[in-house]
Amino acid sequence: MQGKKRISTDRFGNPYQVVGLKDTKGTGFPKGYAELGGKLYKIEVSDSKKEGVEAWVRITRVEQNKRQTSM
């Protein structure tokens, strides 16, 4: 993760974070990271073949000890 991501507030007072996703491995499936409440989450997008669903978003919590060794 490059620097701290900024948490903003929408017009209704709800906090949100904009996360940029990149396909760093050239697989066609971008991913990005968000830090919410002091916890790191990995966000991955993939295509769907199910009728009525365009894409799947997978959000995985990254554990503290894995964060230090995998980044």
mmCIF file of N, CA, C and O in Angstrom:
data_model
loop_
_atom_site.group_PDB
_atom_site.id
_atom_site.type_symbol
_atom_site.label_atom_id
_atom_site.label_comp_id
_atom_site.label_asym_id
_atom_site.label_seq_id
_atom_site.Cartn_x
_atom_site.Cartn_y
_atom_site.Cartn_z
ATOM 1 N N MET A 1 0.844 -1.172 0.000
ATOM 2 C CA MET A 1 0.000 0.000 0.000
ATOM 3 C C MET A 1 0.885 1.229 0.000
ATOM 4 O O MET A 1 1.807 1.324 0.781
ATOM 5 N N GLN A 2 0.608 2.167 -0.851
ATOM 6 C CA GLN A 2 1.433 3.352 -0.963
ATOM 7 C C GLN A 2 0.810 4.494 -0.172
ATOM 8 O O GLN A 2 -0.149 5.109 -0.602
ATOM 9 N N GLY A 3 1.348 4.756 0.998
ATOM 10 C CA GLY A 3 0.840 5.843 1.819
ATOM 11 C C GLY A 3 -0.514 5.544 2.411
ATOM 12 O O GLY A 3 -1.113 4.510 2.166
ATOM 13 N N LYS A 4 -1.008 6.469 3.193
ATOM 14 C CA LYS A 4 -2.294 6.282 3.834
ATOM 15 C C LYS A 4 -3.409 6.778 2.915
ATOM 16 O O LYS A 4 -3.307 7.855 2.344
ATOM 17 N N LYS A 5 -4.437 5.991 2.747
ATOM 18 C CA LYS A 5 -5.572 6.369 1.918
ATOM 19 C C LYS A 5 -6.457 7.334 2.703
ATOM 20 O O LYS A 5 -6.645 7.193 3.894
ATOM 21 N N ARG A 6 -7.019 8.294 2.010
ATOM 22 C CA ARG A 6 -7.833 9.314 2.647
ATOM 23 C C ARG A 6 -9.282 8.849 2.793
ATOM 24 O O ARG A 6 -9.885 8.367 1.839
ATOM 25 N N ILE A 7 -9.821 9.007 3.980
ATOM 26 C CA ILE A 7 -11.232 8.720 4.230
ATOM 27 C C ILE A 7 -11.990 10.035 4.074
ATOM 28 O O ILE A 7 -11.653 11.024 4.711
ATOM 29 N N SER A 8 -12.984 10.052 3.200
ATOM 30 C CA SER A 8 -13.796 11.247 2.965
ATOM 31 C C SER A 8 -15.205 11.010 3.488
ATOM 32 O O SER A 8 -15.554 9.896 3.869
ATOM 33 N N THR A 9 -16.003 12.057 3.463
ATOM 34 C CA THR A 9 -17.389 11.962 3.914
ATOM 35 C C THR A 9 -18.298 12.445 2.789
ATOM 36 O O THR A 9 -18.054 13.504 2.206
ATOM 37 N N ASP A 10 -19.347 11.655 2.479
ATOM 38 C CA ASP A 10 -20.279 12.067 1.433
ATOM 39 C C ASP A 10 -21.281 13.086 1.988
ATOM 40 O O ASP A 10 -21.237 13.442 3.161
ATOM 41 N N ARG A 11 -22.194 13.524 1.165
ATOM 42 C CA ARG A 11 -23.130 14.574 1.579
ATOM 43 C C ARG A 11 -24.113 14.130 2.655
ATOM 44 O O ARG A 11 -24.786 14.953 3.260
ATOM 45 N N PHE A 12 -24.197 12.829 2.892
ATOM 46 C CA PHE A 12 -25.081 12.313 3.935
ATOM 47 C C PHE A 12 -24.325 12.031 5.230
ATOM 48 O O PHE A 12 -24.902 11.530 6.193
ATOM 49 N N GLY A 13 -23.018 12.296 5.237
ATOM 50 C CA GLY A 13 -22.214 12.065 6.433
ATOM 51 C C GLY A 13 -21.631 10.669 6.531
ATOM 52 O O GLY A 13 -21.068 10.303 7.550
ATOM 53 N N ASN A 14 -21.741 9.883 5.461
ATOM 54 C CA ASN A 14 -21.203 8.525 5.459
ATOM 55 C C ASN A 14 -19.742 8.525 5.024
ATOM 56 O O ASN A 14 -19.405 9.120 3.996
ATOM 57 N N PRO A 15 -18.865 7.848 5.770
ATOM 58 C CA PRO A 15 -17.460 7.804 5.358
ATOM 59 C C PRO A 15 -17.281 6.873 4.155
ATOM 60 O O PRO A 15 -17.962 5.871 4.025
ATOM 61 N N TYR A 16 -16.363 7.258 3.263
ATOM 62 C CA TYR A 16 -16.043 6.401 2.126
ATOM 63 C C TYR A 16 -14.575 6.574 1.762
ATOM 64 O O TYR A 16 -13.925 7.526 2.167
ATOM 65 N N GLN A 17 -14.081 5.623 0.984
ATOM 66 C CA GLN A 17 -12.701 5.651 0.529
ATOM 67 C C GLN A 17 -12.666 5.235 -0.934
ATOM 68 O O GLN A 17 -13.283 4.237 -1.312
ATOM 69 N N VAL A 18 -11.995 6.002 -1.758
ATOM 70 C CA VAL A 18 -11.837 5.660 -3.165
ATOM 71 C C VAL A 18 -10.574 4.810 -3.294
ATOM 72 O O VAL A 18 -9.513 5.186 -2.801
ATOM 73 N N VAL A 19 -10.708 3.646 -3.932
ATOM 74 C CA VAL A 19 -9.590 2.724 -4.074
ATOM 75 C C VAL A 19 -9.347 2.486 -5.567
ATOM 76 O O VAL A 19 -10.256 2.089 -6.287
ATOM 77 N N GLY A 20 -8.125 2.740 -6.005
ATOM 78 C CA GLY A 20 -7.751 2.459 -7.388
ATOM 79 C C GLY A 20 -7.330 1.001 -7.516
ATOM 80 O O GLY A 20 -6.571 0.492 -6.697
ATOM 81 N N LEU A 21 -7.829 0.329 -8.530
ATOM 82 C CA LEU A 21 -7.500 -1.079 -8.759
ATOM 83 C C LEU A 21 -6.599 -1.186 -9.982
ATOM 84 O O LEU A 21 -6.818 -0.522 -10.986
ATOM 85 N N LYS A 22 -5.570 -2.040 -9.897
ATOM 86 C CA LYS A 22 -4.632 -2.244 -11.004
ATOM 87 C C LYS A 22 -4.471 -3.730 -11.293
ATOM 88 O O LYS A 22 -4.523 -4.547 -10.386
ATOM 89 N N ASP A 23 -4.257 -4.030 -12.556
ATOM 90 C CA ASP A 23 -3.954 -5.398 -12.983
ATOM 91 C C ASP A 23 -2.436 -5.509 -13.096
ATOM 92 O O ASP A 23 -1.873 -5.398 -14.178
ATOM 93 N N THR A 24 -1.756 -5.701 -11.992
ATOM 94 C CA THR A 24 -0.292 -5.707 -11.971
ATOM 95 C C THR A 24 0.314 -6.974 -12.563
ATOM 96 O O THR A 24 1.471 -6.970 -12.969
ATOM 97 N N LYS A 25 -0.459 -8.060 -12.631
ATOM 98 C CA LYS A 25 0.070 -9.326 -13.147
ATOM 99 C C LYS A 25 -0.351 -9.600 -14.593
ATOM 100 O O LYS A 25 0.008 -10.622 -15.153
ATOM 101 N N GLY A 26 -1.145 -8.705 -15.182
ATOM 102 C CA GLY A 26 -1.573 -8.886 -16.563
ATOM 103 C C GLY A 26 -2.593 -9.987 -16.763
ATOM 104 O O GLY A 26 -2.723 -10.516 -17.855
ATOM 105 N N THR A 27 -3.344 -10.324 -15.727
ATOM 106 C CA THR A 27 -4.338 -11.398 -15.811
ATOM 107 C C THR A 27 -5.705 -10.914 -16.278
ATOM 108 O O THR A 27 -6.566 -11.724 -16.595
ATOM 109 N N GLY A 28 -5.905 -9.594 -16.305
ATOM 110 C CA GLY A 28 -7.213 -9.057 -16.647
ATOM 111 C C GLY A 28 -8.103 -8.871 -15.431
ATOM 112 O O GLY A 28 -9.251 -8.469 -15.556
ATOM 113 N N PHE A 29 -7.585 -9.187 -14.252
ATOM 114 C CA PHE A 29 -8.345 -9.058 -13.015
ATOM 115 C C PHE A 29 -7.630 -8.075 -12.084
ATOM 116 O O PHE A 29 -6.633 -8.423 -11.456
ATOM 117 N N PRO A 30 -8.125 -6.826 -11.994
ATOM 118 C CA PRO A 30 -7.457 -5.827 -11.160
ATOM 119 C C PRO A 30 -7.681 -6.069 -9.671
ATOM 120 O O PRO A 30 -8.635 -6.736 -9.272
ATOM 121 N N LYS A 31 -6.758 -5.524 -8.859
ATOM 122 C CA LYS A 31 -6.911 -5.600 -7.409
ATOM 123 C C LYS A 31 -6.359 -4.328 -6.789
ATOM 124 O O LYS A 31 -5.603 -3.585 -7.409
ATOM 125 N N GLY A 32 -6.775 -4.068 -5.557
ATOM 126 C CA GLY A 32 -6.317 -2.905 -4.820
ATOM 127 C C GLY A 32 -6.454 -3.174 -3.337
ATOM 128 O O GLY A 32 -6.944 -4.231 -2.920
ATOM 129 N N TYR A 33 -6.031 -2.220 -2.527
ATOM 130 C CA TYR A 33 -6.066 -2.371 -1.073
ATOM 131 C C TYR A 33 -6.741 -1.177 -0.436
ATOM 132 O O TYR A 33 -6.575 -0.045 -0.900
ATOM 133 N N ALA A 34 -7.500 -1.419 0.630
ATOM 134 C CA ALA A 34 -8.142 -0.360 1.403
ATOM 135 C C ALA A 34 -7.886 -0.617 2.879
ATOM 136 O O ALA A 34 -7.916 -1.774 3.317
ATOM 137 N N GLU A 35 -7.620 0.434 3.626
ATOM 138 C CA GLU A 35 -7.452 0.297 5.072
ATOM 139 C C GLU A 35 -8.654 0.954 5.733
ATOM 140 O O GLU A 35 -8.886 2.150 5.581
ATOM 141 N N LEU A 36 -9.440 0.151 6.433
ATOM 142 C CA LEU A 36 -10.647 0.618 7.107
ATOM 143 C C LEU A 36 -10.593 0.214 8.565
ATOM 144 O O LEU A 36 -10.395 -0.964 8.876
ATOM 145 N N GLY A 37 -10.742 1.166 9.457
ATOM 146 C CA GLY A 37 -10.730 0.859 10.883
ATOM 147 C C GLY A 37 -9.424 0.249 11.344
ATOM 148 O O GLY A 37 -9.415 -0.596 12.237
ATOM 149 N N GLY A 38 -8.322 0.630 10.719
ATOM 150 C CA GLY A 38 -7.019 0.090 11.099
ATOM 151 C C GLY A 38 -6.755 -1.312 10.588
ATOM 152 O O GLY A 38 -5.745 -1.922 10.920
ATOM 153 N N LYS A 39 -7.643 -1.844 9.752
ATOM 154 C CA LYS A 39 -7.471 -3.185 9.187
ATOM 155 C C LYS A 39 -7.321 -3.068 7.670
ATOM 156 O O LYS A 39 -7.991 -2.268 7.031
ATOM 157 N N LEU A 40 -6.443 -3.879 7.108
ATOM 158 C CA LEU A 40 -6.165 -3.845 5.679
ATOM 159 C C LEU A 40 -7.004 -4.890 4.947
ATOM 160 O O LEU A 40 -7.104 -6.041 5.383
ATOM 161 N N TYR A 41 -7.612 -4.483 3.826
ATOM 162 C CA TYR A 41 -8.437 -5.370 3.012
ATOM 163 C C TYR A 41 -7.946 -5.345 1.574
ATOM 164 O O TYR A 41 -7.617 -4.288 1.033
ATOM 165 N N LYS A 42 -7.911 -6.518 0.950
ATOM 166 C CA LYS A 42 -7.577 -6.630 -0.470
ATOM 167 C C LYS A 42 -8.881 -6.731 -1.246
ATOM 168 O O LYS A 42 -9.778 -7.489 -0.883
ATOM 169 N N ILE A 43 -8.998 -5.963 -2.333
ATOM 170 C CA ILE A 43 -10.202 -5.932 -3.154
ATOM 171 C C ILE A 43 -9.834 -6.446 -4.538
ATOM 172 O O ILE A 43 -8.917 -5.929 -5.179
ATOM 173 N N GLU A 44 -10.547 -7.494 -4.984
ATOM 174 C CA GLU A 44 -10.295 -8.096 -6.293
ATOM 175 C C GLU A 44 -11.593 -8.131 -7.096
ATOM 176 O O GLU A 44 -12.656 -8.378 -6.538
ATOM 177 N N VAL A 45 -11.488 -7.914 -8.388
ATOM 178 C CA VAL A 45 -12.642 -7.923 -9.280
ATOM 179 C C VAL A 45 -12.451 -9.026 -10.312
ATOM 180 O O VAL A 45 -11.354 -9.221 -10.816
ATOM 181 N N SER A 46 -13.538 -9.745 -10.617
ATOM 182 C CA SER A 46 -13.481 -10.757 -11.674
ATOM 183 C C SER A 46 -14.798 -10.765 -12.434
ATOM 184 O O SER A 46 -15.829 -10.324 -11.934
ATOM 185 N N ASP A 47 -14.733 -11.243 -13.671
ATOM 186 C CA ASP A 47 -15.930 -11.335 -14.510
ATOM 187 C C ASP A 47 -16.863 -12.416 -13.986
ATOM 188 O O ASP A 47 -16.435 -13.357 -13.324
ATOM 189 N N SER A 48 -18.142 -12.274 -14.344
ATOM 190 C CA SER A 48 -19.135 -13.267 -13.953
ATOM 191 C C SER A 48 -19.739 -13.909 -15.195
ATOM 192 O O SER A 48 -19.941 -13.247 -16.208
ATOM 193 N N LYS A 49 -20.002 -15.184 -15.090
ATOM 194 C CA LYS A 49 -20.694 -15.886 -16.169
ATOM 195 C C LYS A 49 -22.142 -16.158 -15.788
ATOM 196 O O LYS A 49 -22.890 -16.732 -16.573
ATOM 197 N N LYS A 50 -22.523 -15.743 -14.585
ATOM 198 C CA LYS A 50 -23.888 -15.947 -14.104
ATOM 199 C C LYS A 50 -24.797 -14.878 -14.712
ATOM 200 O O LYS A 50 -24.460 -13.692 -14.717
ATOM 201 N N GLU A 51 -25.938 -15.299 -15.216
ATOM 202 C CA GLU A 51 -26.873 -14.378 -15.833
ATOM 203 C C GLU A 51 -27.354 -13.342 -14.815
ATOM 204 O O GLU A 51 -27.706 -13.671 -13.686
ATOM 205 N N GLY A 52 -27.330 -12.080 -15.218
ATOM 206 C CA GLY A 52 -27.790 -11.003 -14.345
ATOM 207 C C GLY A 52 -26.708 -10.435 -13.439
ATOM 208 O O GLY A 52 -26.948 -9.469 -12.729
ATOM 209 N N VAL A 53 -25.507 -11.027 -13.455
ATOM 210 C CA VAL A 53 -24.389 -10.528 -12.647
ATOM 211 C C VAL A 53 -23.256 -10.180 -13.603
ATOM 212 O O VAL A 53 -22.779 -11.034 -14.344
ATOM 213 N N GLU A 54 -22.814 -8.913 -13.588
ATOM 214 C CA GLU A 54 -21.758 -8.482 -14.498
ATOM 215 C C GLU A 54 -20.359 -8.800 -13.985
ATOM 216 O O GLU A 54 -19.467 -9.129 -14.759
ATOM 217 N N ALA A 55 -20.159 -8.655 -12.673
ATOM 218 C CA ALA A 55 -18.827 -8.876 -12.110
ATOM 219 C C ALA A 55 -18.949 -9.279 -10.646
ATOM 220 O O ALA A 55 -19.959 -9.016 -9.999
ATOM 221 N N TRP A 56 -17.907 -9.912 -10.138
ATOM 222 C CA TRP A 56 -17.821 -10.260 -8.722
ATOM 223 C C TRP A 56 -16.739 -9.391 -8.080
ATOM 224 O O TRP A 56 -15.705 -9.120 -8.688
ATOM 225 N N VAL A 57 -16.986 -8.962 -6.853
ATOM 226 C CA VAL A 57 -15.997 -8.232 -6.070
ATOM 227 C C VAL A 57 -15.706 -9.063 -4.832
ATOM 228 O O VAL A 57 -16.615 -9.413 -4.082
ATOM 229 N N ARG A 58 -14.435 -9.389 -4.652
ATOM 230 C CA ARG A 58 -14.027 -10.186 -3.498
ATOM 231 C C ARG A 58 -13.231 -9.277 -2.558
ATOM 232 O O ARG A 58 -12.262 -8.631 -2.991
ATOM 233 N N ILE A 59 -13.627 -9.233 -1.294
ATOM 234 C CA ILE A 59 -12.948 -8.411 -0.292
ATOM 235 C C ILE A 59 -12.397 -9.344 0.770
ATOM 236 O O ILE A 59 -13.140 -10.066 1.418
ATOM 237 N N THR A 60 -11.064 -9.339 0.932
ATOM 238 C CA THR A 60 -10.384 -10.251 1.843
ATOM 239 C C THR A 60 -9.605 -9.450 2.875
ATOM 240 O O THR A 60 -8.816 -8.567 2.510
ATOM 241 N N ARG A 61 -9.815 -9.756 4.142
ATOM 242 C CA ARG A 61 -9.036 -9.096 5.190
ATOM 243 C C ARG A 61 -7.626 -9.680 5.200
ATOM 244 O O ARG A 61 -7.440 -10.896 5.201
ATOM 245 N N VAL A 62 -6.625 -8.811 5.179
ATOM 246 C CA VAL A 62 -5.231 -9.219 5.195
ATOM 247 C C VAL A 62 -4.758 -9.151 6.640
ATOM 248 O O VAL A 62 -4.809 -8.097 7.267
ATOM 249 N N GLU A 63 -4.307 -10.271 7.170
ATOM 250 C CA GLU A 63 -3.868 -10.340 8.564
ATOM 251 C C GLU A 63 -2.588 -9.548 8.772
ATOM 252 O O GLU A 63 -1.774 -9.422 7.861
ATOM 253 N N GLN A 64 -2.383 -9.041 9.984
ATOM 254 C CA GLN A 64 -1.224 -8.224 10.328
ATOM 255 C C GLN A 64 0.093 -8.917 9.994
ATOM 256 O O GLN A 64 0.958 -8.343 9.372
ATOM 257 N N ASN A 65 0.271 -10.177 10.422
ATOM 258 C CA ASN A 65 1.545 -10.857 10.199
ATOM 259 C C ASN A 65 1.784 -11.138 8.717
ATOM 260 O O ASN A 65 2.899 -11.124 8.250
ATOM 261 N N LYS A 66 0.739 -11.383 7.918
ATOM 262 C CA LYS A 66 0.884 -11.610 6.479
ATOM 263 C C LYS A 66 1.195 -10.306 5.754
ATOM 264 O O LYS A 66 1.895 -10.310 4.762
ATOM 265 N N ARG A 67 0.694 -9.189 6.266
ATOM 266 C CA ARG A 67 0.917 -7.897 5.641
ATOM 267 C C ARG A 67 2.413 -7.580 5.629
ATOM 268 O O ARG A 67 2.947 -7.108 4.643
ATOM 269 N N GLN A 68 3.119 -7.859 6.687
ATOM 270 C CA GLN A 68 4.533 -7.523 6.780
ATOM 271 C C GLN A 68 5.378 -8.406 5.880
ATOM 272 O O GLN A 68 6.357 -7.952 5.318
ATOM 273 N N THR A 69 5.001 -9.676 5.692
ATOM 274 C CA THR A 69 5.842 -10.584 4.912
ATOM 275 C C THR A 69 5.509 -10.557 3.428
ATOM 276 O O THR A 69 6.363 -10.825 2.612
ATOM 277 N N SER A 70 4.263 -10.230 3.056
ATOM 278 C CA SER A 70 3.874 -10.337 1.658
ATOM 279 C C SER A 70 4.010 -9.024 0.892
ATOM 280 O O SER A 70 3.850 -9.001 -0.299
ATOM 281 N N MET A 71 4.289 -7.923 1.525
ATOM 282 C CA MET A 71 4.368 -6.653 0.796
ATOM 283 C C MET A 71 5.755 -6.125 0.767
ATOM 284 O O MET A 71 6.558 -6.132 1.461
#
